[in-house]
Short mmCIF file of C-alpha atoms and ligand atoms in Angstrom, two decimals:
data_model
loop_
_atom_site.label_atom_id
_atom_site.label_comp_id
_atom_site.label_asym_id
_atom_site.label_seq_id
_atom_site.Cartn_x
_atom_site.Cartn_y
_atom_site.Cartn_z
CA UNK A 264 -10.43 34.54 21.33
CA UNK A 265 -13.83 33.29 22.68
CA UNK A 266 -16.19 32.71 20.06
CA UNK A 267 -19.02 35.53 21.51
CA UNK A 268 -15.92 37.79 21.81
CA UNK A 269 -15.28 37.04 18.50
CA UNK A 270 -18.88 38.03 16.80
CA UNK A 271 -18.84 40.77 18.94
CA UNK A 272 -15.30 42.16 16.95
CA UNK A 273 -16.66 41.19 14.19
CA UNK A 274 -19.46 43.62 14.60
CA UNK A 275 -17.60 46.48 15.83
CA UNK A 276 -15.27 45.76 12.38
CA UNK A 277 -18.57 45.03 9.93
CA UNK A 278 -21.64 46.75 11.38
CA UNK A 279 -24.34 45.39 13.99
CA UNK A 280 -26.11 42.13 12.23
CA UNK A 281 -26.40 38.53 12.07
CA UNK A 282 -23.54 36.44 11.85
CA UNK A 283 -22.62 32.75 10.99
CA UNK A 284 -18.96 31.05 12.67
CA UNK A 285 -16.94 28.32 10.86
CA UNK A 286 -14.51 26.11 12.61
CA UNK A 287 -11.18 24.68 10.58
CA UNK A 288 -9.14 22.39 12.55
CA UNK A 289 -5.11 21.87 13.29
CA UNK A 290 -4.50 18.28 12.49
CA UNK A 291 -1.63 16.01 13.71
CA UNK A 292 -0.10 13.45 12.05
CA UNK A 293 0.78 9.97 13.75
CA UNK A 294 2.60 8.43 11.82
CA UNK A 295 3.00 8.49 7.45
CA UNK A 296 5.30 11.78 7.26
CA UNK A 297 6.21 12.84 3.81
CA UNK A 298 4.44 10.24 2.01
CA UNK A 299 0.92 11.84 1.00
CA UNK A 300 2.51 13.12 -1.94
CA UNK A 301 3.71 10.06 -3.04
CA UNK A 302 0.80 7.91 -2.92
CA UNK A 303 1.17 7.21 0.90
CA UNK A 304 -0.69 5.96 3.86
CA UNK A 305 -1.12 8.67 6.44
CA UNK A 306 -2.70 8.32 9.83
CA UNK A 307 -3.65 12.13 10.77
CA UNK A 308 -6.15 13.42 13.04
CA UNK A 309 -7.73 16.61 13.66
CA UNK A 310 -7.42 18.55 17.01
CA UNK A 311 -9.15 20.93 19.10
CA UNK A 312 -6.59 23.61 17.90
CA UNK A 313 -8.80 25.82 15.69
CA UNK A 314 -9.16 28.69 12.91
CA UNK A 315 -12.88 30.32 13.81
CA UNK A 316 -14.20 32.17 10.47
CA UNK A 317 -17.29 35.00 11.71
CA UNK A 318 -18.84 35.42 8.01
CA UNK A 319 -21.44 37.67 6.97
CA UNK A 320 -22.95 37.69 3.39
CA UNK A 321 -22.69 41.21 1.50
CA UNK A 322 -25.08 41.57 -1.45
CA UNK A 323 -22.13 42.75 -3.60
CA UNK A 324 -18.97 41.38 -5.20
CA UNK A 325 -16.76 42.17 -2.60
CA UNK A 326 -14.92 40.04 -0.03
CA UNK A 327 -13.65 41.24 2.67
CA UNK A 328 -11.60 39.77 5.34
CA UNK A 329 -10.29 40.86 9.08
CA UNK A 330 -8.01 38.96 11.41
CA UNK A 331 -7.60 39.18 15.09
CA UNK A 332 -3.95 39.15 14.05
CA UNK A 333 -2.93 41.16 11.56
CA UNK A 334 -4.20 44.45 11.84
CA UNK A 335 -5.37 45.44 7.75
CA UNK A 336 -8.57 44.79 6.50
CA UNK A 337 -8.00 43.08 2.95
CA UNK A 338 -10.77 43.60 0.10
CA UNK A 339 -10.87 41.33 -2.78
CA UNK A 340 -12.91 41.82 -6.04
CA UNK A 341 -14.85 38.27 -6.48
CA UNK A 342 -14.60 38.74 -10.35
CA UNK A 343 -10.70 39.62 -10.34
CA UNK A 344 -9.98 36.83 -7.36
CA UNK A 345 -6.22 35.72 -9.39
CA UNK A 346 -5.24 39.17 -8.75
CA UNK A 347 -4.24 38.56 -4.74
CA UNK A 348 -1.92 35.56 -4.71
CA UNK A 349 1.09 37.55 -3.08
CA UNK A 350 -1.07 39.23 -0.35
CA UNK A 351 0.71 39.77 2.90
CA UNK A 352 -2.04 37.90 4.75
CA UNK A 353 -5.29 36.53 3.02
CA UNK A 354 -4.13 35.05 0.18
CA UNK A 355 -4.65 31.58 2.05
CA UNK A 356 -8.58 32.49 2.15
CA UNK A 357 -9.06 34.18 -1.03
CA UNK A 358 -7.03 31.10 -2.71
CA UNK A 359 -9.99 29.00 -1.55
CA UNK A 360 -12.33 31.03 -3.16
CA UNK A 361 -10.55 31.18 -6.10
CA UNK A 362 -10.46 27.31 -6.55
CA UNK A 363 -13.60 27.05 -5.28
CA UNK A 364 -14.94 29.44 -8.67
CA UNK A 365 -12.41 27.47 -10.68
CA UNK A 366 -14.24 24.57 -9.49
CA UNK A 367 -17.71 25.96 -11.36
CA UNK A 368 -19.23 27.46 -8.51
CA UNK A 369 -20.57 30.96 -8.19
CA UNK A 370 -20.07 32.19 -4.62
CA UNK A 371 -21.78 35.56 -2.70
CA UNK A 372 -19.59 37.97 -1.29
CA UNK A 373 -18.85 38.32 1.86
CA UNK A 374 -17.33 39.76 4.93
CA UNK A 375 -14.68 37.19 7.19
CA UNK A 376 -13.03 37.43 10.61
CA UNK A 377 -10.39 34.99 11.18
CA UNK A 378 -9.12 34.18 14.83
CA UNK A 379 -6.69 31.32 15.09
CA UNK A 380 -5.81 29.42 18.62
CA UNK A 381 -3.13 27.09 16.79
CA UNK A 382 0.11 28.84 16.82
CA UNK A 383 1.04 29.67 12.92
CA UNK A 384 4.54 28.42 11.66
CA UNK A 385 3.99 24.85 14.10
CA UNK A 386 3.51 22.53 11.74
CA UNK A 387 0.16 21.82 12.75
CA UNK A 388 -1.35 23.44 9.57
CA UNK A 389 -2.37 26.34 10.79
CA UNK A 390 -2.58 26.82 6.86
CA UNK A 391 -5.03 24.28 6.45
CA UNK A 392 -7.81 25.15 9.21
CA UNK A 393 -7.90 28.21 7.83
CA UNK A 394 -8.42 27.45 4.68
CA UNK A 395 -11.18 24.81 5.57
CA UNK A 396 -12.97 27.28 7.61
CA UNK A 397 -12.76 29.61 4.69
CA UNK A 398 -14.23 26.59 2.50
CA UNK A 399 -16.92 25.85 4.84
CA UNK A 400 -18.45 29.83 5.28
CA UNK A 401 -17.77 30.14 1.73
CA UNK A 402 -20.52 26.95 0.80
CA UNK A 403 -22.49 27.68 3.33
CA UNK A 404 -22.68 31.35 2.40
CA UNK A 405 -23.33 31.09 -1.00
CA UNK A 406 -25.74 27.85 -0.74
CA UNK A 407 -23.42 25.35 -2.36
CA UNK A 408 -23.17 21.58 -1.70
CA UNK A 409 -19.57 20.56 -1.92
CA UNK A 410 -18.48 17.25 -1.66
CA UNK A 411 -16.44 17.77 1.58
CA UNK A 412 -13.43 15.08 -0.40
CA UNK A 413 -13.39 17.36 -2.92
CA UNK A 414 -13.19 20.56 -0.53
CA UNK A 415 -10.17 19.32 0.70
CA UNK A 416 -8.71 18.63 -2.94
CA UNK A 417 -9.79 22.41 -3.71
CA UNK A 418 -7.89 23.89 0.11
CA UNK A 419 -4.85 21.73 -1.44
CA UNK A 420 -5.26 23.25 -4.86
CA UNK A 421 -5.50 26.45 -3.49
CA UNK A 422 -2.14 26.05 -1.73
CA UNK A 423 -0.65 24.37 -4.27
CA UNK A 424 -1.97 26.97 -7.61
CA UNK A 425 -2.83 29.94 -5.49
CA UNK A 426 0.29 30.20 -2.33
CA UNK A 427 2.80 28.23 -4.48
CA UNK A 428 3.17 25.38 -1.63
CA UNK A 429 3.47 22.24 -2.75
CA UNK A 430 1.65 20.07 -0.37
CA UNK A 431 -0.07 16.37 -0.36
CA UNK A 432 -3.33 16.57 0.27
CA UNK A 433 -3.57 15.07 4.06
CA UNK A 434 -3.37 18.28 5.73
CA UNK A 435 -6.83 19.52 4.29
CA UNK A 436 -8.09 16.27 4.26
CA UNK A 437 -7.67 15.89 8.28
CA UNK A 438 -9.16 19.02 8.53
CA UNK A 439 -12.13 18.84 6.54
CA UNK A 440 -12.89 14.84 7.63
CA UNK A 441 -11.34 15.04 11.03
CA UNK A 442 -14.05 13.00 13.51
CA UNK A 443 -13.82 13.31 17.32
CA UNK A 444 -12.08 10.34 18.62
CA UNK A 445 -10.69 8.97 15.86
CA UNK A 446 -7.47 8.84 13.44
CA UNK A 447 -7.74 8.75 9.62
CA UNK A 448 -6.30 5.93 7.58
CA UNK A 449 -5.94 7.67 4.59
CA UNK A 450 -4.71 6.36 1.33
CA UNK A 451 -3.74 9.54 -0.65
CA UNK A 452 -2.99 7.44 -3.96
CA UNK A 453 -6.32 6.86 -4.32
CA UNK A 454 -7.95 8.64 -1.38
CA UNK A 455 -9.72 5.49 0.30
CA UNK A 456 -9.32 6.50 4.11
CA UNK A 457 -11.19 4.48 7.27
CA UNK A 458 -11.44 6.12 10.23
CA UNK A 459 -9.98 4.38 13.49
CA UNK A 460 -10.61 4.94 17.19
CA UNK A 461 -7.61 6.44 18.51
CA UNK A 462 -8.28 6.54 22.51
CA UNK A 463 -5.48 7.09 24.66
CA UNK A 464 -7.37 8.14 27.68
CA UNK A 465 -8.60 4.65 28.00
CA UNK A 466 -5.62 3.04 28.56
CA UNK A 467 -4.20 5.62 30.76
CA UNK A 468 -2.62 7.38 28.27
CA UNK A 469 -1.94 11.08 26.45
CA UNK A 470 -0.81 12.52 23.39
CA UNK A 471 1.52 15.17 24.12
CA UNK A 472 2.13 17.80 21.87
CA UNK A 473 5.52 19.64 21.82
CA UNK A 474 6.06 22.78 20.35
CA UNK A 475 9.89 23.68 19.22
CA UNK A 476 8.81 27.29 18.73
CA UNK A 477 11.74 27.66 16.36
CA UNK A 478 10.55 29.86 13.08
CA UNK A 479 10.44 27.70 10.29
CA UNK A 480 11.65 29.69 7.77
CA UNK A 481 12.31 28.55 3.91
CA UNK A 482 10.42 26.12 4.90
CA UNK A 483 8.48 26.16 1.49
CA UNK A 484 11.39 25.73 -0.65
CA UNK A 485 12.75 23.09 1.20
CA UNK A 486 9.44 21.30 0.90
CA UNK A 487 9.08 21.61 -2.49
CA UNK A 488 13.02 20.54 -3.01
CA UNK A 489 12.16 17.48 -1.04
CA UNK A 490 8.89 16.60 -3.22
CA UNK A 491 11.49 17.09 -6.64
CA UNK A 492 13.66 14.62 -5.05
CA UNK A 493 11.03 12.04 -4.48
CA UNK A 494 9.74 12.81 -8.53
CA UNK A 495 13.18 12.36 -9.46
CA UNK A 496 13.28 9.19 -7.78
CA UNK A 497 10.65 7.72 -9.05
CA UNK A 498 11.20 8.90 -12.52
CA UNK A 499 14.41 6.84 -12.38
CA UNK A 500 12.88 3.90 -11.05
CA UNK A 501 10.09 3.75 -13.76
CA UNK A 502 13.10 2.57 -15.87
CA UNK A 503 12.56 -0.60 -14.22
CA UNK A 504 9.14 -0.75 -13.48
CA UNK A 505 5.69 0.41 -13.71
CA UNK A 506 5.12 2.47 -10.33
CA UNK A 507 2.97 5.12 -10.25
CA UNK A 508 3.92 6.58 -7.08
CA UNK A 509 7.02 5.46 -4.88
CA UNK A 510 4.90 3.74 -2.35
CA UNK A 511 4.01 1.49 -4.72
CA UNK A 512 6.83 -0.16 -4.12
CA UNK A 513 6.77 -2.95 -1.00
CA UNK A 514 10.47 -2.34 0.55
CA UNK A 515 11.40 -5.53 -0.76
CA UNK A 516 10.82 -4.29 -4.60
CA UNK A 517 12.54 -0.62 -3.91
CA UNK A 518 15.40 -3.12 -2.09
CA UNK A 519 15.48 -4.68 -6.21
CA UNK A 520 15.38 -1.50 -8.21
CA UNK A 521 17.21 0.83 -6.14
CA UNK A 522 19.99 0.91 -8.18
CA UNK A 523 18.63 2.54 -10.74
CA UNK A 524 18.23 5.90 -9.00
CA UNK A 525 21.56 7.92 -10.21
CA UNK A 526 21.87 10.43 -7.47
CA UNK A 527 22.58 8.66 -3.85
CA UNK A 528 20.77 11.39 -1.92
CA UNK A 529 17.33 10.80 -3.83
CA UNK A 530 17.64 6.94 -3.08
CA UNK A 531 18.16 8.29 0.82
CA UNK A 532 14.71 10.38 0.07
CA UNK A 533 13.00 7.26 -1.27
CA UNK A 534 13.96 4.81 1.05
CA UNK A 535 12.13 6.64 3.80
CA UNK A 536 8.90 7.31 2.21
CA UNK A 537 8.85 3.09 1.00
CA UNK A 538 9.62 2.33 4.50
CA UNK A 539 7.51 5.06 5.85
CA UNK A 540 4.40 3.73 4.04
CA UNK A 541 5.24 -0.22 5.80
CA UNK A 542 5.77 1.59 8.95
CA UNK A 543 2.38 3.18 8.96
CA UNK A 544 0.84 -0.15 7.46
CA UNK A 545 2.50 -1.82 10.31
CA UNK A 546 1.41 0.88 13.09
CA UNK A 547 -2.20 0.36 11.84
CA UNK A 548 -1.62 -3.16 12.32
CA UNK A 549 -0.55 -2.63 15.87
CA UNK A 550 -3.32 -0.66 16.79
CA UNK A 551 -5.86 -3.19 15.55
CA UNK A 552 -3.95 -5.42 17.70
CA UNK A 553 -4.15 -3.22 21.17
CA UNK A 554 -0.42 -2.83 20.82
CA UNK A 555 0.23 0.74 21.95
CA UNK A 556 3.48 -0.23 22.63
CA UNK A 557 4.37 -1.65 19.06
CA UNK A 558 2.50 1.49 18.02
CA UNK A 559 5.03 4.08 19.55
CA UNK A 560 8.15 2.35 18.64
CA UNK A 561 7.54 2.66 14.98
CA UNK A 562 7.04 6.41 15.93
CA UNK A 563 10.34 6.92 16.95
CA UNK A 564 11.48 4.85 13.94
CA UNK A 565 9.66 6.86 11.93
CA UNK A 566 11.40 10.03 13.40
CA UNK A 567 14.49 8.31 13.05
CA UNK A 568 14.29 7.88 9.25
CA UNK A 569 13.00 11.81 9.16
CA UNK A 570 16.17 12.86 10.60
CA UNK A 571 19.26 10.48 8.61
CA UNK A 572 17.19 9.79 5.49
CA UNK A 573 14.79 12.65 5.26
CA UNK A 574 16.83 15.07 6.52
CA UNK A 575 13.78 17.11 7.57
CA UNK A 576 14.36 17.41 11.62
CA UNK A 577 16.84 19.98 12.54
CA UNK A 578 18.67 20.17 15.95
CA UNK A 579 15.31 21.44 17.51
CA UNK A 580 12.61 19.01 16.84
CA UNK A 581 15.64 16.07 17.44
CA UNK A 582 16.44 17.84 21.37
CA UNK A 583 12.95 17.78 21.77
CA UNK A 584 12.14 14.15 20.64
CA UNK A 585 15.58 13.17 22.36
CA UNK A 586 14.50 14.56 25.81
CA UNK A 587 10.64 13.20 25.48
CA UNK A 588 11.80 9.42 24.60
CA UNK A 589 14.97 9.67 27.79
CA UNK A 590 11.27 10.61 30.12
CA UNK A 591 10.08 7.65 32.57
CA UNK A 592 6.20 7.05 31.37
CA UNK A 593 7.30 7.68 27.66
CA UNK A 594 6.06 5.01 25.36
CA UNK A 595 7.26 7.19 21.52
CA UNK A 596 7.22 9.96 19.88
CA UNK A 597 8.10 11.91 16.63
CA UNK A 598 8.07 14.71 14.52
CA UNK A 599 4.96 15.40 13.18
CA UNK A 600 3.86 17.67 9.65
CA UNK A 601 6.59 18.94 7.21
CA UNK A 602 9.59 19.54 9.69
CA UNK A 603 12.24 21.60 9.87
CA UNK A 604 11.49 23.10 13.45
CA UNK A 605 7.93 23.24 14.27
CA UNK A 606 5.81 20.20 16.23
CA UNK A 607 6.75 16.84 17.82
CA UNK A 608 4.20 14.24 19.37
CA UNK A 609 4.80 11.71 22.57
CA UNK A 610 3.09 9.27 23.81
CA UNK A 611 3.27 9.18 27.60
CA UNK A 612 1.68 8.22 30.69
CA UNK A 613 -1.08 10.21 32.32
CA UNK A 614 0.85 10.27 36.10
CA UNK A 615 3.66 11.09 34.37
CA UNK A 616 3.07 13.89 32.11
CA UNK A 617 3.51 16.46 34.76
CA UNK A 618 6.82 15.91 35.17
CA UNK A 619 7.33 15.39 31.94
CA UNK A 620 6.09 18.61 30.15
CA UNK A 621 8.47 19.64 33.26
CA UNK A 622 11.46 17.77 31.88
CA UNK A 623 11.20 18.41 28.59
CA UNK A 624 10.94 21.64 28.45
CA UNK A 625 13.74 22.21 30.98
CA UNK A 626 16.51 19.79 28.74
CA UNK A 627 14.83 21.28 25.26
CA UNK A 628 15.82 24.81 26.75
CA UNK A 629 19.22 23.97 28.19
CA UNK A 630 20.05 22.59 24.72
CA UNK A 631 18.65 25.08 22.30
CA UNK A 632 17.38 28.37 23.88
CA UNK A 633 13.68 27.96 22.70
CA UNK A 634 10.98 27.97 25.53
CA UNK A 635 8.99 24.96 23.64
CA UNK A 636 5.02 24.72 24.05
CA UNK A 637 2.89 21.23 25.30
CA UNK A 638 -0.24 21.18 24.91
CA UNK A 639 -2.52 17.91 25.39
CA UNK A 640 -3.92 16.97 22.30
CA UNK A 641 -7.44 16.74 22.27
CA UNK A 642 -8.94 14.57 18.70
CA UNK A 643 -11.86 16.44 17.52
CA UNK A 644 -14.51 16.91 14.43
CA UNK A 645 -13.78 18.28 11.21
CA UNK A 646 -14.58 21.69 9.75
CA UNK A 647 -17.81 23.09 9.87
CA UNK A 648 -20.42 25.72 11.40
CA UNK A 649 -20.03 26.32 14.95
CA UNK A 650 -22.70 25.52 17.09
CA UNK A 651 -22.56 27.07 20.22
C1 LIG B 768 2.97 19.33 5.24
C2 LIG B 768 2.14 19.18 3.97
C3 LIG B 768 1.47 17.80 3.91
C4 LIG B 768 2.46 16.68 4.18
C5 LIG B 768 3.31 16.97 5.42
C6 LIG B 768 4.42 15.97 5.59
O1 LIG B 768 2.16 19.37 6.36
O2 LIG B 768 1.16 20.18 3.89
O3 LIG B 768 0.84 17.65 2.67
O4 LIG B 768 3.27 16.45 3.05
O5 LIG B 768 3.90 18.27 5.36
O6 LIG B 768 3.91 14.71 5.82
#
């Protein structure tokens, strides 16, 4: 919804009055898949793709939140905030708070409308706009400075304490310090990022973004199975050596010590995110250098080692990546996020992404019955008020 529409809803939901807007964005991740939570370098960047929070402050204890989705209005008690983790809808939102008051703040109460234009479910962390959009009406409601770094740590703690998903920290991250133009070197062991200009456009080029549309569900519990693997991994390598996470290990040392992991499907696990984290180091490297080319191809390595060591594609998101990388004017692509059905990214030339989206989605639908989604990914800013 536009964003006047949207303070106009709000108003017919709330009551005539002022009102504030927050943006969260969608994020997608270039390359660096399944590493954050093991001490990873991730290259994300956020994208036009949005949560919008309308916020009003209430002078009681209440917050109380609205969607342009889901047709309840949810109340919350500030004071009795661990009471909503299992909420239908909201718990996302009042999880930030939560943390946020965890965190030693005091915050005001409020009332929220929520209107998302990236598709939930997509792997594009529809979770995460929200709940930096959430974290940014929250401060600015309540008049509290918050490290924007540490927002992100308290949108990841939220999912992580409050939803029971147990994600890195990248997705909040690329939401909350997403900057138009530009991709995020991120190191999420210790949480040193750069930004780098990531312009396409210049060199004739787009970042496609193709929705599988295929429900992702269990999607949680295969995430968090996939993060016990990697701890189990490591647990069994610290036998040998002194690692705090697996990507502290250089391929050629996880080459050494791999031995020691007992179960063979946990040394598939690891051996992606090691060579994940060289890939990315290696992409970045490319980059720096102008190569575009070099760039892409690590993409589709990366995808490759999602799908036969991960095991985190699915027959969707490979048709789709399949069918973008057979396309004349295709330079890579991959899955992008956590996987299993959801998003996919390609790299392909402006004349020819016509015929491409064409293409694709023609083959992708032949193959698997989903009508997927492309969008063209815009890079944009990180959360924030809306100016308008
Ligand atoms: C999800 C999680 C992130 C990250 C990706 C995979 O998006 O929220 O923390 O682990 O999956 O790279």
């Amino acid at each position: 919804m536009e964003i006047a529409k949207l303070k106009e809803r709000f108003c017919e939901i709330f009551g005539e009055g002022e009102t504030r807007v927050f943006i969260g964005p969608a994020r997608v991740n270039l390359i660096g898949e399944h590493i954050d939570y093991n001490g990873g370098n991730v290259f994300p960047c956020a994208i036009s793709l949005r949560s919008a929070c309308v916020a009003r402050k209430r002078d009681d204890r209440k917050i109380r939140l609205a969607s342009t989705s889901y047709p309840k209005i949810v109340e919350a008690d500030i004071d009795r905030l661990e009471e909503y983790k299992t909420l239908e809808w909201g718990n996302y939102q009042l999880g930030v708070a939560y943390c946020i008051m965890q965190d030693g703040h005091d915050i005001c109460g409020m009332d929220m409308l929520f209107d998302e234009t990236v598709p939930h479910a997509s792997g594009l962390s529809s979770s995460a706009a929200i709940e930096m959009a959430t974290g940014a009406a929250i401060a600015a409601l309540s008049g509290l400075d918050i490290d924007p770094v540490r927002m992100a740590q308290l949108g990841q703690m939220a999912e992580n304490q409050y939803v029971g998903m147990n994600c890195g920290i990248m997705d909040q991250f690329a939401s909350e310090m997403g900057k138009k133009g530009n991709a995020i070197l991120l190191n999420c062991g210790t949480l040193e990022y750069e930004y780098a200009p990531f312009d396409l456009e210049s060199r004739g080029l787009r970042l496609i973004i193709m929705n599988t549309k295929k429900p992702r569900s269990l999607i949680t519990s295969a995430y968090n199975t996939r993060r016990a693997e990697c701890e189990a991994a490591l647990a069994d390598l610290q036998e040998g050596c002194d690692a705090e996470y697996l990507c502290d290990l250089t391929p050629d040392m996880f080459a050494e010590l791999q031995t020691l992991i007992t179960d063979p499907v946990h040394v598939k696990r690891a051996l992606h995110v090691v060579t994940e984290n060289q890939r990315t180091k290696d992409a970045i490297a490319c980059l720096n250098a102008g190569d575009i080319e070099g760039f892409a191809h690590l993409m589709i390595e990366s995808h490759v080692s999602l799908r036969d060591l991960y095991e985190v594609t699915g027959p969707e998101l490979d048709a789709m990546v399949e069918a973008a990388l057979d396309q004349p004017g295709v330079l890579g692509g991959r899955m992008t996020g956590a996987g299993f059905g959801g998003c996919a990214l390609a790299i392909v030339k402006e004349e020819c992404v016509d015929s491409f989206i064409e293409n694709v989605g023609r083959i992708y639908k032949e193959k698997t019955g989903y009508t997927g989604e492309f969008y063209i990914a815009e890079i944009a800013d990180g959360a924030g008020e809306y100016v308008g």
